[in-house]
PDB file of C-alpha atoms in Angstrom:
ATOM      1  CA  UNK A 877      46.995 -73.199 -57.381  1.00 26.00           C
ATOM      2  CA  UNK A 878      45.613 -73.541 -54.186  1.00 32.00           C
ATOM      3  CA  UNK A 879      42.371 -74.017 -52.194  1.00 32.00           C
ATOM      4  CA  UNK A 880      39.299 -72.811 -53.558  1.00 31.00           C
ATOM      5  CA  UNK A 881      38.744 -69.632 -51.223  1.00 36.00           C
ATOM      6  CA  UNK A 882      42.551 -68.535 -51.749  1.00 36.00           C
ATOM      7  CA  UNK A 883      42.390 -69.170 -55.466  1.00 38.00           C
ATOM      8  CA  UNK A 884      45.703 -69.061 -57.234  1.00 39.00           C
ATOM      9  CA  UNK A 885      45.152 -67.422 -60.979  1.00 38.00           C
ATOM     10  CA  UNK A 886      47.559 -66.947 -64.190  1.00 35.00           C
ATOM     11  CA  UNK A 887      48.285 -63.347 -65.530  1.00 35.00           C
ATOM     12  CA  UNK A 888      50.900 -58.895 -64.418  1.00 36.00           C
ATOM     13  CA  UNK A 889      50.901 -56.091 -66.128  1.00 44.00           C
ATOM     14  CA  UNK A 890      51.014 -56.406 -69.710  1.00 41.00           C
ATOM     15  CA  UNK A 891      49.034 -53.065 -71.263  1.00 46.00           C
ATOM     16  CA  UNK A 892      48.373 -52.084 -67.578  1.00 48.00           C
ATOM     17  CA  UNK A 893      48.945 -48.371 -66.239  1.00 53.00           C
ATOM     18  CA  UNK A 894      51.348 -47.084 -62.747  1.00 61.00           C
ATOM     19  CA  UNK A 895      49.188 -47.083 -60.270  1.00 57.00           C
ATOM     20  CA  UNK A 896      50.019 -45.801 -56.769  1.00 67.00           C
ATOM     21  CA  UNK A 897      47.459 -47.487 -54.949  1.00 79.00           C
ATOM     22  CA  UNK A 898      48.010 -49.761 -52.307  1.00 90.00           C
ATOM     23  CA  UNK A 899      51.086 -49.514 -50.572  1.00 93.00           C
ATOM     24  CA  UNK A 900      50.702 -52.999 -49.173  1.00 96.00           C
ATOM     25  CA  UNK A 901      51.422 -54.362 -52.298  1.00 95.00           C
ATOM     26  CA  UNK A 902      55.753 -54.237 -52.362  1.00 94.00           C
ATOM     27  CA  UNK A 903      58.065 -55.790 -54.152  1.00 93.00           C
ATOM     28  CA  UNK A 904      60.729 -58.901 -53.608  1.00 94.00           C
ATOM     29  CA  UNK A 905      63.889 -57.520 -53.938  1.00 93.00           C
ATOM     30  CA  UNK A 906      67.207 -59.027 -53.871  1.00 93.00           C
ATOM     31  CA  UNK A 907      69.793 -56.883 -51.385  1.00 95.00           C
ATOM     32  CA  UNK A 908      67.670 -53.837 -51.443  1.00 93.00           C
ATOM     33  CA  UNK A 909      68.591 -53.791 -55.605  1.00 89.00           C
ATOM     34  CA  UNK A 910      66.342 -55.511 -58.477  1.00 84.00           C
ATOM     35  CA  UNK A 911      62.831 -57.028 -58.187  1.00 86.00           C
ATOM     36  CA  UNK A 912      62.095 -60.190 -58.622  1.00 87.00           C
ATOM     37  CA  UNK A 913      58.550 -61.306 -57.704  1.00 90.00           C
ATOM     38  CA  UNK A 914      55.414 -59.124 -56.241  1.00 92.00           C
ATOM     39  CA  UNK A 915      53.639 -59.754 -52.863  1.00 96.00           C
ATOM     40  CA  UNK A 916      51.258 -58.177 -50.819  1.00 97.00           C
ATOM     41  CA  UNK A 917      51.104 -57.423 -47.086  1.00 98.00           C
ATOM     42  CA  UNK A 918      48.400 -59.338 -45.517  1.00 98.00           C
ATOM     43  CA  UNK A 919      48.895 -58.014 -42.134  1.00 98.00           C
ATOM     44  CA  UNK A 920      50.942 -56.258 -39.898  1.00 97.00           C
ATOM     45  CA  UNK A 921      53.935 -59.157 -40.253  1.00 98.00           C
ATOM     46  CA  UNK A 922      52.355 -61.298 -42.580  1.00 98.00           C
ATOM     47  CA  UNK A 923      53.405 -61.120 -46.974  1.00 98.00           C
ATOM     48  CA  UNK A 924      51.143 -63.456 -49.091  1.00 98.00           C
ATOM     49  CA  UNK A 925      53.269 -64.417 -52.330  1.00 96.00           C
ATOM     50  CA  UNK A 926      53.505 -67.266 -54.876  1.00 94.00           C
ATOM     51  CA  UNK A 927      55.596 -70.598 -53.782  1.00 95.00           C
ATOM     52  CA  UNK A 928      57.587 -70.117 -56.797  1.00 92.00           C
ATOM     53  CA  UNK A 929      58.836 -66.677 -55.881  1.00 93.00           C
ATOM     54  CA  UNK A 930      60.267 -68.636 -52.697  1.00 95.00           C
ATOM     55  CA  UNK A 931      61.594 -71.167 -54.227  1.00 93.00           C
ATOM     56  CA  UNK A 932      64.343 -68.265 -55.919  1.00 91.00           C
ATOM     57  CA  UNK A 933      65.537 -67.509 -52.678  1.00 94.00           C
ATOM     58  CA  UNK A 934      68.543 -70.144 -52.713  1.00 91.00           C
ATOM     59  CA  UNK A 935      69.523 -68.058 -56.338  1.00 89.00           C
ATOM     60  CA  UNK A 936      69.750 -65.316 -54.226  1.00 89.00           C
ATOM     61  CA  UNK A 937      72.584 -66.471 -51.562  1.00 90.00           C
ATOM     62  CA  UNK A 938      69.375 -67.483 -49.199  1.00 92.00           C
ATOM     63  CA  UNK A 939      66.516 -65.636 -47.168  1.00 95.00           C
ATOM     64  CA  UNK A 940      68.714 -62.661 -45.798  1.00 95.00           C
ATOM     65  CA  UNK A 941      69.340 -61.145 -49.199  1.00 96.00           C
ATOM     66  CA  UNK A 942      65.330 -60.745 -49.891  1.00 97.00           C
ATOM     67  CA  UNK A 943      63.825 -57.630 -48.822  1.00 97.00           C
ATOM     68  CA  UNK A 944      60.289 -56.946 -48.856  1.00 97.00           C
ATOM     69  CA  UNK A 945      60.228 -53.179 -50.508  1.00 95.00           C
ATOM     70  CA  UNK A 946      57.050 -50.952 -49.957  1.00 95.00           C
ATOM     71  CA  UNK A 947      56.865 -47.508 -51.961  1.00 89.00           C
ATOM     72  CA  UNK A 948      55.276 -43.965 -50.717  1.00 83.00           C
ATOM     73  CA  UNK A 949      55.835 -40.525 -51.804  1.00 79.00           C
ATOM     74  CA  UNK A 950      58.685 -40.473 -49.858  1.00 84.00           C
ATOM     75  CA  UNK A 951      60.388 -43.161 -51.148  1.00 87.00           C
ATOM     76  CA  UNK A 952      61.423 -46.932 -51.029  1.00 91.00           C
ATOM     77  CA  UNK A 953      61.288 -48.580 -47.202  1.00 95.00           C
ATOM     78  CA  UNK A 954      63.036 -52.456 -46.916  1.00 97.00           C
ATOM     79  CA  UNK A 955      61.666 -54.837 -44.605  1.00 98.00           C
ATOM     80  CA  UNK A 956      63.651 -58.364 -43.718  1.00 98.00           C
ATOM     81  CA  UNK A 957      62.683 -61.697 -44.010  1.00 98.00           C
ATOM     82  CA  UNK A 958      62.350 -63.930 -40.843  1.00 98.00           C
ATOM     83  CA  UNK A 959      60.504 -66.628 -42.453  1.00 98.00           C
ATOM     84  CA  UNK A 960      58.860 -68.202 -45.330  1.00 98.00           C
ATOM     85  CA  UNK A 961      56.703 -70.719 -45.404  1.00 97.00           C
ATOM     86  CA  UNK A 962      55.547 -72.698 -48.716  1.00 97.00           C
ATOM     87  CA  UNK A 963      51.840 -74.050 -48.939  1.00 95.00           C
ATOM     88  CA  UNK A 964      51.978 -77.954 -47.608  1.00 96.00           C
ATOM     89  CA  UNK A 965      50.438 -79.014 -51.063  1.00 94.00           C
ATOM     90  CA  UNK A 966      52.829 -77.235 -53.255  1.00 94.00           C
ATOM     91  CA  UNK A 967      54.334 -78.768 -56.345  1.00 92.00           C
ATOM     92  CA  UNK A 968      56.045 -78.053 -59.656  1.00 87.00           C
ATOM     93  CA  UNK A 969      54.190 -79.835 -62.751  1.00 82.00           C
ATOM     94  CA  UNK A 970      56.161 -77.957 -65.124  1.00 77.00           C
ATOM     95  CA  UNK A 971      57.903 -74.653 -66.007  1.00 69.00           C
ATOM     96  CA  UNK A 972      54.568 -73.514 -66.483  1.00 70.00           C
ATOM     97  CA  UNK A 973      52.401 -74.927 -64.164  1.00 79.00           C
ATOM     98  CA  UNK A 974      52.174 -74.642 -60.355  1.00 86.00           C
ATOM     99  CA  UNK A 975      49.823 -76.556 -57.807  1.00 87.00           C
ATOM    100  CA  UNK A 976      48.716 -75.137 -54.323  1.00 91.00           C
ATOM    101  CA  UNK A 977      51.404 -71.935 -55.666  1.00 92.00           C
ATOM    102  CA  UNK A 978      50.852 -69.759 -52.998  1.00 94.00           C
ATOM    103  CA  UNK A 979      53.353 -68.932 -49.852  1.00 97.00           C
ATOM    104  CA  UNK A 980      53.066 -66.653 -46.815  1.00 98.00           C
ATOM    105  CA  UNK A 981      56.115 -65.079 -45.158  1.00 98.00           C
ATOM    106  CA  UNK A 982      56.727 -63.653 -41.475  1.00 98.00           C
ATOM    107  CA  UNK A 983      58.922 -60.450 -41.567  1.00 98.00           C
ATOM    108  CA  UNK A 984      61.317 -59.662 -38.425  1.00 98.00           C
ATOM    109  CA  UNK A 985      59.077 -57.454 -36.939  1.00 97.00           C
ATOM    110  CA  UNK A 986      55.609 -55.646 -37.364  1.00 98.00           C
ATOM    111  CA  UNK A 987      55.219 -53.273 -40.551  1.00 97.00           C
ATOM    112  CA  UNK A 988      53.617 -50.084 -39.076  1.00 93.00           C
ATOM    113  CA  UNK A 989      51.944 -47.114 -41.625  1.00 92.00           C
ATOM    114  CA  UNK A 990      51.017 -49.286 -43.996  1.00 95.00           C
ATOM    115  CA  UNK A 991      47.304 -50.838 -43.828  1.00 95.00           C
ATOM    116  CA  UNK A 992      47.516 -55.148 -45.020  1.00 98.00           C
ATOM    117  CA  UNK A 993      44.796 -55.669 -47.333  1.00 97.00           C
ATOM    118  CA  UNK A 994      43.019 -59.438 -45.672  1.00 96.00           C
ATOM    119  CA  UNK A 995      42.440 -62.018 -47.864  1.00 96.00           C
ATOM    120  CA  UNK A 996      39.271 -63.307 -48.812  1.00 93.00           C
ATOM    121  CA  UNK A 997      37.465 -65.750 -46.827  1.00 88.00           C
ATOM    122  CA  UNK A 998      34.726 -66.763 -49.170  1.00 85.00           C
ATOM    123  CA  UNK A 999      34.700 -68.995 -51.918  1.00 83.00           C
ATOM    124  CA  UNK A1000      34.805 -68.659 -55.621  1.00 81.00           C
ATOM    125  CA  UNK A1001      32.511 -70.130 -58.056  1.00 84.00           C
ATOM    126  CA  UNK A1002      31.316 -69.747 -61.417  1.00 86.00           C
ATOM    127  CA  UNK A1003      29.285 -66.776 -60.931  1.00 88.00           C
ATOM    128  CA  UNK A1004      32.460 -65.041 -60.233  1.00 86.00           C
ATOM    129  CA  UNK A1005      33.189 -64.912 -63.872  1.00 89.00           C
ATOM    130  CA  UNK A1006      33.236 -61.521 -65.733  1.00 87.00           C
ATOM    131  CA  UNK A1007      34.085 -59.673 -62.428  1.00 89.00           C
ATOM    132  CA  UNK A1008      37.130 -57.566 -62.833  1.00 91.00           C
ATOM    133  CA  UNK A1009      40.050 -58.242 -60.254  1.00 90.00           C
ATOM    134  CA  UNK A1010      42.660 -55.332 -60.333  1.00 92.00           C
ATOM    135  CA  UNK A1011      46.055 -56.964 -60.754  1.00 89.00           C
ATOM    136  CA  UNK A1012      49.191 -55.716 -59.675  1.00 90.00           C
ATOM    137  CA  UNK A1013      52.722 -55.962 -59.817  1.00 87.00           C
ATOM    138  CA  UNK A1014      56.062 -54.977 -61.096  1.00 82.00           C
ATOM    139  CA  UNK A1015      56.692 -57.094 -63.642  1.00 68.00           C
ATOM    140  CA  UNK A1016      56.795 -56.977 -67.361  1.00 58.00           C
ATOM    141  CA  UNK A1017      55.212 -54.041 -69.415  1.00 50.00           C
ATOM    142  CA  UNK A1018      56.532 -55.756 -72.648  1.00 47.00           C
ATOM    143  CA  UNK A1019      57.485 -58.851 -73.843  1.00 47.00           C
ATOM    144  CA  UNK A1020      58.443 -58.390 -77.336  1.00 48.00           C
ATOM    145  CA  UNK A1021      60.363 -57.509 -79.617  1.00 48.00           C
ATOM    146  CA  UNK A1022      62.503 -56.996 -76.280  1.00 49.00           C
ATOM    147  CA  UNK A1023      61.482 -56.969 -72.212  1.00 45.00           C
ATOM    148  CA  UNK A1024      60.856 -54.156 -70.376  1.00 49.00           C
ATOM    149  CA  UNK A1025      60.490 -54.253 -66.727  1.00 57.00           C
ATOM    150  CA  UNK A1026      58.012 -51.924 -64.885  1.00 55.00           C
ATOM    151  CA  UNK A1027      59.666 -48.925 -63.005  1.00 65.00           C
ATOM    152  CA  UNK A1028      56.769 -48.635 -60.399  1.00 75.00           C
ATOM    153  CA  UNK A1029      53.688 -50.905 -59.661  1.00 83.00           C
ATOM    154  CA  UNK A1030      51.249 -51.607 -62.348  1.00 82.00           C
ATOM    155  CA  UNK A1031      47.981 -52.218 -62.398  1.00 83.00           C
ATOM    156  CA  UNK A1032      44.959 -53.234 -64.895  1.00 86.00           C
ATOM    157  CA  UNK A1033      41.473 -54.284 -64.303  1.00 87.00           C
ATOM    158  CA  UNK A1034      41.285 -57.822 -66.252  1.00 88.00           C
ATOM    159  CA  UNK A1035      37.840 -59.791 -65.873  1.00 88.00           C
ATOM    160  CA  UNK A1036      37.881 -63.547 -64.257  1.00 87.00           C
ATOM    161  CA  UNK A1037      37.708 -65.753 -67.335  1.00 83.00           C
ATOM    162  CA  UNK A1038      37.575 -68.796 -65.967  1.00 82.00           C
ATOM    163  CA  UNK A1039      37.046 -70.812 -62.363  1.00 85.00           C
ATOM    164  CA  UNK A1040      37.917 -74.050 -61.162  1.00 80.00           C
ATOM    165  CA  UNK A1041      38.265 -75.912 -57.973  1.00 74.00           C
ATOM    166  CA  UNK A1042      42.316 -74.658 -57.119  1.00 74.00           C
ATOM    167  CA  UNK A1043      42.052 -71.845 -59.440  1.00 77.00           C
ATOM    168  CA  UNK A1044      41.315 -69.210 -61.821  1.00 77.00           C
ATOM    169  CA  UNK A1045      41.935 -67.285 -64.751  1.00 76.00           C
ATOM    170  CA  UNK A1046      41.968 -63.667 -65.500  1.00 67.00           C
ATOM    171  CA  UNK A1047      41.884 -62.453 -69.319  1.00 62.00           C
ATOM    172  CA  UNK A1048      41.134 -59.662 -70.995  1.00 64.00           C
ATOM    173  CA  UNK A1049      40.125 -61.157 -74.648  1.00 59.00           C
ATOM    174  CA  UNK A1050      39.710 -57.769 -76.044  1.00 60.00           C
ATOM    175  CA  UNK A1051      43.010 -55.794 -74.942  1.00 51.00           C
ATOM    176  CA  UNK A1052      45.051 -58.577 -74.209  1.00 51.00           C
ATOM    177  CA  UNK A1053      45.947 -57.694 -70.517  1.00 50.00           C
ATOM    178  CA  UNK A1054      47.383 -59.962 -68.533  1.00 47.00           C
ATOM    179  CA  UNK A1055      50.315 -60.648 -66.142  1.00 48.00           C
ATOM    180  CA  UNK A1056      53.623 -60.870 -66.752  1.00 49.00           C
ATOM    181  CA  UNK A1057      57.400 -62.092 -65.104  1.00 49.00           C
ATOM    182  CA  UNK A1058      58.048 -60.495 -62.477  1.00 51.00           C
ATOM    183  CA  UNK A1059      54.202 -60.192 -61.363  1.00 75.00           C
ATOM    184  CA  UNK A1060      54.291 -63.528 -60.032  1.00 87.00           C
ATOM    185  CA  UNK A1061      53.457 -63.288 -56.629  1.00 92.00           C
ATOM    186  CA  UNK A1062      51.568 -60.310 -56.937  1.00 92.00           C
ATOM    187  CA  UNK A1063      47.236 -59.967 -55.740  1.00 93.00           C
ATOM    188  CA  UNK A1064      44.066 -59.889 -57.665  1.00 92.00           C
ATOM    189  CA  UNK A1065      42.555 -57.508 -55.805  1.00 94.00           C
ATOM    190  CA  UNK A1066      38.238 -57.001 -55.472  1.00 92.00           C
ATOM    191  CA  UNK A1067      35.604 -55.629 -53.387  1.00 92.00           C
ATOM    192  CA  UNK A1068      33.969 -57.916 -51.440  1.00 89.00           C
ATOM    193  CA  UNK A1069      31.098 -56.889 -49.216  1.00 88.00           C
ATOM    194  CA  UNK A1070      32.519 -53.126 -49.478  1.00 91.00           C
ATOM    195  CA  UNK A1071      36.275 -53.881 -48.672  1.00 93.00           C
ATOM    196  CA  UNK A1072      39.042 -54.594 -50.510  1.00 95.00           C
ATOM    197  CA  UNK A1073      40.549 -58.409 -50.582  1.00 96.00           C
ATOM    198  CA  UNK A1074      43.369 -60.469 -52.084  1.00 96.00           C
ATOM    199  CA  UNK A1075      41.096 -62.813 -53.793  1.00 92.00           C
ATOM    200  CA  UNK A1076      44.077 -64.509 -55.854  1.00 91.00           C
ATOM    201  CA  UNK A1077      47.851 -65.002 -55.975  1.00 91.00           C
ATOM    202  CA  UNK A1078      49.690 -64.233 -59.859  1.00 89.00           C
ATOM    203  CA  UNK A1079      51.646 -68.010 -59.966  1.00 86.00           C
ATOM    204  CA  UNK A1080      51.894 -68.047 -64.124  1.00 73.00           C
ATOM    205  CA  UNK A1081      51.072 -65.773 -67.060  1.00 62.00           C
ATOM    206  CA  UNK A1082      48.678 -66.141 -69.049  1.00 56.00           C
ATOM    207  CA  UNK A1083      48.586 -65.705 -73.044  1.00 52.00           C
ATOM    208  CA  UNK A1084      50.962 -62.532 -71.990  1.00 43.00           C
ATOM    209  CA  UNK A1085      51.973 -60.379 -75.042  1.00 40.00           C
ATOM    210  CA  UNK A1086      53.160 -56.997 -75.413  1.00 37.00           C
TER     211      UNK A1086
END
């Protein structure tokens, strides 16, 4: 989780669809080769992911083996890693549960033609339930009977299902969308006032099934 107006929620792309949209929401990679986590480019050096995505690093031989990998019709691009930075309040309750989950890093140097989507500024509440977010991410596709990672970035409108205080929920009741591993990380996505905002962070999935 973390504060009310960043919002951490639980779901990627189970029964989702590519979607090309976006390009500030990339991929963690480890030495420009498999994904691990999603994240989103806040602004011109600045990636928003989960805690728990940074907390993989040390699997990875440390911070210069993660890339942060953006897609266009041209192709992959890799971006380093100068810094990451977990939320103060962050803290594993279980393999399943995440307070304050939510982590920004600094890349080496300014990411130029693609446009960071801001995060939103004002708070969630109740009313807030029902709205669709768009998730994304490039996690999961299927669970069972075996996993199957996403090629290329997913996406699915899934309504809020529930809010609290640190966070919410996103569910789709009827279809079963939801996130996935390998989302985690990745934004909920809305329109406020007109513009597009990272309203929420992926940190676990919820009720995920194929």
């Amino acid at each position: 989780s973390v504060s009310s107006e960043w919002t951490t929620h639980s779901q990627a792309v189970i029964r989702g669809q590519s979607d090309s949209r976006h390009p500030a929401v990339g991929a963690l990679v480890v030495r420009k080769t498999r994904s691990f986590c999603t994240a989103t480019l806040i602004a011109p050096r600045l990636v928003l992911t989960a805690s728990h995505c940074v907390d993989a690093f040390g699997q990875a031989g440390g911070l210069a083996n993660i890339q942060f990998r953006v897609e266009s019709a041209q192709g992959f691009t890799y971006h380093s890693i100068a810094q990451a930075t977990r939320h103060p309040k962050y803290v594993r309750k279980s393999s399943t549960l995440y307070y304050y989950d939510i982590a920004v890093l600094v890349l080496s140097r300014d990411l130029s033609g693609v446009t960071p989507i801001p995060v939103n500024t004002q708070a969630l509440n109740a009313s807030w339930v029902g709205q669709n977010v768009l998730v994304m991410g490039y996690g999961l596709v299927q669970v069972s009977p075996q996993p199957i990672a996403a090629r290329t970035k997913q996406s699915a409108l899934i309504p809020i299902f529930q809010v609290s205080t640190y966070s919410f929920i996103h569910y789709d009741q009827q279809t079963s969308k939801s996130a996935c591993h390998g989302d985690s990380g990745g934004p909920a996505l809305m329109q406020v006032q007109g513009q597009w905002r990272v309203v929420g962070v992926t940190s676990v999935a919820y009720k995920a099934r194929r």
